[in-house]
C-alpha positions as a printed Julia matrix, in Angstrom:
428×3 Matrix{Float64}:
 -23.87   26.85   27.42
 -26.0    25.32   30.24
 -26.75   27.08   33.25
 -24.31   25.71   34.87
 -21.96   27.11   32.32
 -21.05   23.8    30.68
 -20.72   23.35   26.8
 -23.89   20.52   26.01
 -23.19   17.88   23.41
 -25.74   15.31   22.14
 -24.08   12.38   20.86
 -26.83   10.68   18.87
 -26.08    6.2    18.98
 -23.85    4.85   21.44
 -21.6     2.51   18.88
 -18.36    2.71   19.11
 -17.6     6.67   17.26
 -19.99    7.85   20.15
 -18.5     5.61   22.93
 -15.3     7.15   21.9
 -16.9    10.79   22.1
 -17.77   10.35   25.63
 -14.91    8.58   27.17
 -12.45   11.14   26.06
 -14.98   14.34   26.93
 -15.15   12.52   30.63
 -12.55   14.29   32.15
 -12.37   17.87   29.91
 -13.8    20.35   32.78
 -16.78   22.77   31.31
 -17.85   19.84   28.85
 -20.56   17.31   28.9
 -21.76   14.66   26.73
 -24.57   12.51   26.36
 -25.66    9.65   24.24
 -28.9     8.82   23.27
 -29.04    4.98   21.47
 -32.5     3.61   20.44
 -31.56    0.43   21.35
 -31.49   -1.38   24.73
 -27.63   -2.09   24.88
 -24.62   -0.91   22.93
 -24.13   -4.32   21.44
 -21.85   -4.03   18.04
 -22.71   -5.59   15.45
 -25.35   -8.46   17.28
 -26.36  -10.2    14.28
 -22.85  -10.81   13.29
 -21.29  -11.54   17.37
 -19.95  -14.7    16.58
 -18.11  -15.8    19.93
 -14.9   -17.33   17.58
 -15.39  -13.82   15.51
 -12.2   -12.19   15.63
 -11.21   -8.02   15.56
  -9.55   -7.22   12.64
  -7.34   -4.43   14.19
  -5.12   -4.02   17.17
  -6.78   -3.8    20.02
  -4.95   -0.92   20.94
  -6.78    0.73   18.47
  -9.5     0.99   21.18
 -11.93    3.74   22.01
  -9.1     5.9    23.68
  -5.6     4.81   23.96
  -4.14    6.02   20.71
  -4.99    9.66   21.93
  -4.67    9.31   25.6
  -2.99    5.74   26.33
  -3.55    7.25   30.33
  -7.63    6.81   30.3
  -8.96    5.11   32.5
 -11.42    3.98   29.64
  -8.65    1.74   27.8
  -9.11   -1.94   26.51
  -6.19   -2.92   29.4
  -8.18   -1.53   32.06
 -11.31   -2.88   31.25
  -9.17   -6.46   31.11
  -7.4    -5.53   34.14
 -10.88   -4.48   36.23
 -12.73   -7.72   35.26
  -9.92   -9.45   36.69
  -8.71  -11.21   33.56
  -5.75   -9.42   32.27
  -3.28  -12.52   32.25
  -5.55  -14.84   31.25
  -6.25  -12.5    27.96
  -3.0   -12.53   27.17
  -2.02  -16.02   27.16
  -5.36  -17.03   25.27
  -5.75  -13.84   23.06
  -1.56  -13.15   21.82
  -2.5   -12.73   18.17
  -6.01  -11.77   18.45
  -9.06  -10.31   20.22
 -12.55  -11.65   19.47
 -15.26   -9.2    18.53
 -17.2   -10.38   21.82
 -14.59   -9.13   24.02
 -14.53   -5.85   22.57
 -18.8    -6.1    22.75
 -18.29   -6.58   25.73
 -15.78   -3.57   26.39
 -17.92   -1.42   24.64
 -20.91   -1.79   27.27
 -18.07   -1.51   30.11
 -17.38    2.06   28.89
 -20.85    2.32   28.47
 -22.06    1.91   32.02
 -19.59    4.2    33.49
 -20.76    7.28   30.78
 -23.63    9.21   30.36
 -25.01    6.89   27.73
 -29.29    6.71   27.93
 -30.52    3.79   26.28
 -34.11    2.92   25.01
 -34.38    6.49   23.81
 -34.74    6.94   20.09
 -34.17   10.11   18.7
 -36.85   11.34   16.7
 -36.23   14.69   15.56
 -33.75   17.34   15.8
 -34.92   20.65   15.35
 -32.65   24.44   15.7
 -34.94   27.3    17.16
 -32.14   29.88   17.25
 -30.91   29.32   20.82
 -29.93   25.89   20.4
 -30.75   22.33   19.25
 -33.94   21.08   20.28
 -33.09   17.15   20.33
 -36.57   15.22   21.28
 -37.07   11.86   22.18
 -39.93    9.13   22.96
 -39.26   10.58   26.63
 -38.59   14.37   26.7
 -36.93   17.08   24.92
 -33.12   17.43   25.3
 -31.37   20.78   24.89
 -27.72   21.26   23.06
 -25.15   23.51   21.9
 -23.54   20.78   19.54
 -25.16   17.52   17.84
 -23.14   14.55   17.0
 -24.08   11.66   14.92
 -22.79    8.62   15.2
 -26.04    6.28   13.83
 -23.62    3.78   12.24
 -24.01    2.5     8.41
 -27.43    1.5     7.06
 -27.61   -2.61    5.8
 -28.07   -1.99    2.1
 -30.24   -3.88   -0.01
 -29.83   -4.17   -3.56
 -32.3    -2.36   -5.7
 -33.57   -5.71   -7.43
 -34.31   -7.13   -3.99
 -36.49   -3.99   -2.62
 -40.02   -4.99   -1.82
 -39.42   -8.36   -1.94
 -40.75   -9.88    1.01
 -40.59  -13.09    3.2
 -39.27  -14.57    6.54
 -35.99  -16.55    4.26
 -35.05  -13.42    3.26
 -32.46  -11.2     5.72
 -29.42   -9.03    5.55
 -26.28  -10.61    6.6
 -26.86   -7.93    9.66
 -29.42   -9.87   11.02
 -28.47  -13.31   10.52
 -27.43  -14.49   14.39
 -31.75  -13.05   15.27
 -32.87  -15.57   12.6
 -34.01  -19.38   13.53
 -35.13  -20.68   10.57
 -34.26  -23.98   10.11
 -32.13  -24.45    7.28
 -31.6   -28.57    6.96
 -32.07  -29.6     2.84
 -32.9   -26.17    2.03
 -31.34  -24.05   -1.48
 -29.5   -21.14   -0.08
 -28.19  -18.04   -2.1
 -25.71  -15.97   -0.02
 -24.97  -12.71   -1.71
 -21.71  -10.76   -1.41
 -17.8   -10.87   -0.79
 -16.98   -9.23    2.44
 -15.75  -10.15    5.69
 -19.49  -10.51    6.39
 -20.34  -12.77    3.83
 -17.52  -15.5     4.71
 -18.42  -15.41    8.44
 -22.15  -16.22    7.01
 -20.67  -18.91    4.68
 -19.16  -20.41    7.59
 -22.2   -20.42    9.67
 -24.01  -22.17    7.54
 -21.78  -24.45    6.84
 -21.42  -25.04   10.11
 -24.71  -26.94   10.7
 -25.69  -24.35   13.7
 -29.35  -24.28   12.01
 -29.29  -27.37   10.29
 -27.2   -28.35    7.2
 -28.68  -26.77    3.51
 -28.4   -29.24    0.88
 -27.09  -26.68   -1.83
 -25.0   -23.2    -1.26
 -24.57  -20.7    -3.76
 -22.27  -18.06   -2.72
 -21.92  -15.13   -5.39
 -20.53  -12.08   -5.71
 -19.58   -9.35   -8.05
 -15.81   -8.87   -6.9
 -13.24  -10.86   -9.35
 -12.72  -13.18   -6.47
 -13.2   -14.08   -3.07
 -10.19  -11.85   -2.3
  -8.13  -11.59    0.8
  -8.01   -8.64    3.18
  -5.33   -6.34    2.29
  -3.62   -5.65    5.71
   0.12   -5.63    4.78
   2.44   -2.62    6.13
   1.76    0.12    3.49
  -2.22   -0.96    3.0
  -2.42   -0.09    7.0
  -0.75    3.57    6.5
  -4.08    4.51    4.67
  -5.06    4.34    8.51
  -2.91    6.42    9.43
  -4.66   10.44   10.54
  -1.41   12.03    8.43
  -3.07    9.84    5.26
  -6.74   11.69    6.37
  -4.92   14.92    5.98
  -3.44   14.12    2.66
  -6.31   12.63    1.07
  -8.93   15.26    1.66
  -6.52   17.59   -0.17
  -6.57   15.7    -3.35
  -9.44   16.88   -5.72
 -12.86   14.96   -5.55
 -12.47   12.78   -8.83
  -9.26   11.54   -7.29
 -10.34   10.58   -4.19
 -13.1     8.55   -5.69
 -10.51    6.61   -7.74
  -8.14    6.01   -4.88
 -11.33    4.28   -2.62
 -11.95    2.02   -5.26
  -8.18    1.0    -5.4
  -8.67    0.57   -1.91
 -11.3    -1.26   -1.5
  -9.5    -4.54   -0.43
  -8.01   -2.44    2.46
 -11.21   -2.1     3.92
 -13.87   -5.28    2.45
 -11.48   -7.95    2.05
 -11.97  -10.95    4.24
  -9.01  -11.61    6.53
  -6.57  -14.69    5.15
  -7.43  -16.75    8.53
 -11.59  -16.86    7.73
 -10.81  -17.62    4.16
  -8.66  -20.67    5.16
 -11.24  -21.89    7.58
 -13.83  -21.74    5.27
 -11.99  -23.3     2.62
 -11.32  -26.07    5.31
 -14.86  -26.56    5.89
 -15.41  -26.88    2.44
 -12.8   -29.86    2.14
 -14.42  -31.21    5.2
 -18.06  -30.85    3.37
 -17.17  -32.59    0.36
 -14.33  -35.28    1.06
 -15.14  -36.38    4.94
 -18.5   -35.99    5.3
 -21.44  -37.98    4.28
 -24.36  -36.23    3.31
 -26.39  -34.3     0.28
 -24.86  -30.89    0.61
 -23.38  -28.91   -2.29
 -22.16  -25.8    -3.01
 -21.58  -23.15   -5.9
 -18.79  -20.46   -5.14
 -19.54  -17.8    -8.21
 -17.13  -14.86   -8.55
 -17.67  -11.99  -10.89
 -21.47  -12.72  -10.92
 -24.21  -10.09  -10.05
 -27.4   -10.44   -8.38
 -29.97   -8.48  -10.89
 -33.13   -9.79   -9.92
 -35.07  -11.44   -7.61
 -38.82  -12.7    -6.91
 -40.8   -14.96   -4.79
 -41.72  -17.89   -6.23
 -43.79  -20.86   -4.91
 -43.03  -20.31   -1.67
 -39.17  -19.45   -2.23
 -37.71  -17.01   -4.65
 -36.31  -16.6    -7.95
 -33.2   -14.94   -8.89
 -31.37  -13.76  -11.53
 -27.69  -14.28  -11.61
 -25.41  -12.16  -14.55
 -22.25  -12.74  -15.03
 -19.97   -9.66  -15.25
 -17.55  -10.44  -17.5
 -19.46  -12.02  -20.2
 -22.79  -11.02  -20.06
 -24.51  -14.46  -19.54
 -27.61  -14.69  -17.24
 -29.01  -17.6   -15.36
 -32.12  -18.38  -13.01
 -31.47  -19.78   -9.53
 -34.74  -21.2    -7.61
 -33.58  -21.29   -4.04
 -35.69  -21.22   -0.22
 -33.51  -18.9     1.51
 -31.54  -16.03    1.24
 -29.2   -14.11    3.14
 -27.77  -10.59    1.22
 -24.38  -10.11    2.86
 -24.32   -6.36    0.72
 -22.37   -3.95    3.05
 -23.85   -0.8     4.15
 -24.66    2.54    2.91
 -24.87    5.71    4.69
 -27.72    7.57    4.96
 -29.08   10.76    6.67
 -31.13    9.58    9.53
 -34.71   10.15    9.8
 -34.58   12.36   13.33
 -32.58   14.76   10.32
 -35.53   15.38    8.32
 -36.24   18.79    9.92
 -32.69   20.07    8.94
 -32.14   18.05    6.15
 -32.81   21.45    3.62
 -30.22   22.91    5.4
 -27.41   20.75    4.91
 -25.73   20.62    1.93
 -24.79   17.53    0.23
 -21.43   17.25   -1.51
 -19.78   14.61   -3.29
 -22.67   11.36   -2.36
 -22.8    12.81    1.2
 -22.84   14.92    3.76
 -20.36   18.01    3.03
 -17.67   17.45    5.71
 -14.93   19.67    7.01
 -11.73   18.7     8.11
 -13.18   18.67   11.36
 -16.19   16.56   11.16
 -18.13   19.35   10.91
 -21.17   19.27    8.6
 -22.01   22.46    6.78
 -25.2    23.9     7.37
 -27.07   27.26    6.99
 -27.07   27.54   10.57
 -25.23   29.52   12.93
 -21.34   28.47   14.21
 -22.08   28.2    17.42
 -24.5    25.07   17.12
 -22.66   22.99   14.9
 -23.66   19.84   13.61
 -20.57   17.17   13.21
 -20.76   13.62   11.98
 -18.88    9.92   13.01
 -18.54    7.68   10.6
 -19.95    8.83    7.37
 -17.43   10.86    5.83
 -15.01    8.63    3.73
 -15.51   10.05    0.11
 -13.86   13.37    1.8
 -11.56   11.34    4.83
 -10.57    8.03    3.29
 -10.94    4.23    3.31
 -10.14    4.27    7.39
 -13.35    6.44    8.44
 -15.79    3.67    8.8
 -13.31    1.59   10.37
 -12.69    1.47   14.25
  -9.11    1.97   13.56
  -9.2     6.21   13.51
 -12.11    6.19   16.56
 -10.0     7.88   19.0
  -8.28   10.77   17.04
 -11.67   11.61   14.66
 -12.95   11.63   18.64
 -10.3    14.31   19.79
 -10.96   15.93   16.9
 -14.63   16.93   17.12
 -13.57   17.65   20.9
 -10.89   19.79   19.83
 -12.87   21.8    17.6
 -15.65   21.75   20.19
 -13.75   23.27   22.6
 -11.75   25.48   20.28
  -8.12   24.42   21.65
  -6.32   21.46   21.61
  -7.0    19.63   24.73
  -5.87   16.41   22.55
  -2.27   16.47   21.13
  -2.78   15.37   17.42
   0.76   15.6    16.5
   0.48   11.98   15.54
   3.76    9.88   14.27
   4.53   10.98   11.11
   3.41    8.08    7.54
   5.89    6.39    6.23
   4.45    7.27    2.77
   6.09   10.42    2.41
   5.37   12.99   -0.61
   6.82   11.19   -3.36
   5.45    7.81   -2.41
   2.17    9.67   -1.96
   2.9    11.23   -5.75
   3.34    7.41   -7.0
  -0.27    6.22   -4.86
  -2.32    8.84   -7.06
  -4.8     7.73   -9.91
């Protein structure tokens, strides 16, 4: 406790699991939270803010309102304060674009106890509490949240290759290279890779003369958002997956994958579009390769450009690509972040990551009243959803629950409609 008798929680980030964290500790008396982001805003995801990008859930699935549709921290009210709610509704009925919700986020944001500009850069535990320092000073804490976000992963045969062509698909919108009758190899068959597809097909930074788009999936395959693919978002689907045995729940992400990396079936048909456009209606030198089922295994620089290797999965072949730029659209891993290292001995690691409780705890060796809990980074023991911003709010009330040890939150959450014997039928 502080001295003034309130319980002190260090959020560490201020994305979106964090932002959460806050607005629904606001108004729990004897609790206070603070977030400490490295950066100089909470903008999500700015090297992919496209203004036409679109959210790929319900925007009710905002930071509070499926635990507490009364906060004054809601999606509605932030529509409703900038004096736009109508207008949102007629121009947004079957979707909201990711820059709205950027710009919800930093809403929430300024009204929280969110300090930006201040990079975490250790967390240490001297027996009386977390000692949490910073660029600027030393910050004290019962509890420590992280909430750092996924880390842009780069393939192993692309480590230590350098050169200004060559980004992750997170950084793409900060690039301006010039791109006009320039080779470009994309890499990779999310969401993320199509919305880079489309960019540079769009001409934004000049026109390439050649595109070659591969990736390893068996196709540039379509979101999986139908009725039953959505209940594995569902917090009664959390409880019943952590209960299956490890091995399982490995096999069931990987059957799941196109519930949480597909591309949505509206980007997919505008980028086919703009490849019809490209090739029948418009005059000029551009071509393009769309390769499914074909790995990246190496890559080089080469006069001035790079060299890759190209394999294809299902029979073996290999090719070289020379090409000037490219952009590796390869997802994220998560990682223990660096301000850990002190306590990183300490923390167990269980199946590829942190060992999680039910709670979003993290074991440690340390004692139970400092506890350690973790957004974000816990789907080989919570499921396909946890990345996802669908489950913010309830993993939120959650931690806060457990925090406070009572339920402040009412969990009792609408029952799935995959009851036990469909759930019999899902398993491996």
């Amino acid at each position: 406790m502080n001295r003034d008798g309130a319980l002190r929680v260090l959020a560490v980030g201020a994305g979106p699991a964090n932002l959460s964290l806050a607005a629904l500790a606001e108004p729990v008396d004897g609790l206070r939270v603070t977030a400490l982001e490295a950066r100089d805003s909470v903008a999500w995801h700015p090297g992919l803010l496209w203004t036409d990008s679109r959210l790929q859930v319900s925007a009710v699935k905002d930071l509070v309102t499926l635990v507490d549709p009364r906060s004054r921290f809601g999606f509605l009210n932030f529509l409703h304060e900038r004096g736009r709610l109508y207008r949102h509704l007629i121009a947004a009925a079957d979707h909201v674009s990711r820059k709205e919700f950027d710009q919800y986020f930093t809403w929430a944001a300024q009204q929280l106890d969110v300090r930006l500009g201040e990079r975490v850069e250790a967390v240490e535990h001297d027996g009386d509490g977390f000692a949490v320092r910073t660029g600027r000073r030393v910050h004290r804490a019962n509890h420590v949240v992280l909430g750092v976000g996924r880390t842009p992963y780069v393939p192993d045969c692309a480590r230590g290759v350098t050169g200004r062509r060559l980004w992750h698909a997170a950084d793409h919108l900060g690039r301006d290279d010039r791109l006009d009758g320039r080779d470009v190899l994309l890499v990779g068959g999310g969401q993320s890779a199509a919305e880079v597809a489309l960019d540079l097909m769009s001409g934004r930074a000049g026109l390439p003369r050649r595109l070659t788009w591969v990736t390893g999936r068996e196709g540039f395959a379509p979101l999986d958002d139908s009725p039953f693919a959505d209940e594995w978002f569902n917090p009664r689907y959390v409880e019943y997956f952590r209960e299956l045995p490890a091995g399982r729940r490995a096999a069931l992400l990987e059957r799941q994958r196109s519930a949480g990396t597909g591309i949505t079936r509206e980007l997919l048909a505008r980028v086919y579009e703009r490849l019809y456009a490209l090739d029948y209606l418009t005059d000029g030198p551009f071509t393009h390769d769309l390769l499914a089922g074909v790995r990246l295994t190496g890559l080089a620089d080469a006069d001035g450009g790079f060299r890759a290797e190209l394999e294809d999965a299902v029979t073996g072949g290999r090719r070289a690509l020379s090409c000037d730029t490219v952009v590796l659209a390869t997802g994220y891993r998560t990682e223990l972040p660096s301000c850990m290292e002190p306590l990183r001995d300490r923390m167990p690691v269980a199946d590829g990551g942190y060992a999680v409780e039910a709670d979003y705890r993290v074991r440690w060796d340390g004692p139970d009243r400092h506890r350690i809990y973790v957004q974000g980074a816990a789907r080989h023991t919570h499921g396909v959803a946890d990345p996802n911003l669908s489950l913010a709010a309830w993993r939120s009330a959650v931690i806060l629950n457990s925090l406070l040890g009572r339920e402040h939150y009412d969990l009792k959450a609408d029952e799935s409609a995959l009851g036990p014997k469909d759930r019999v039928g899902a398993r491996p």
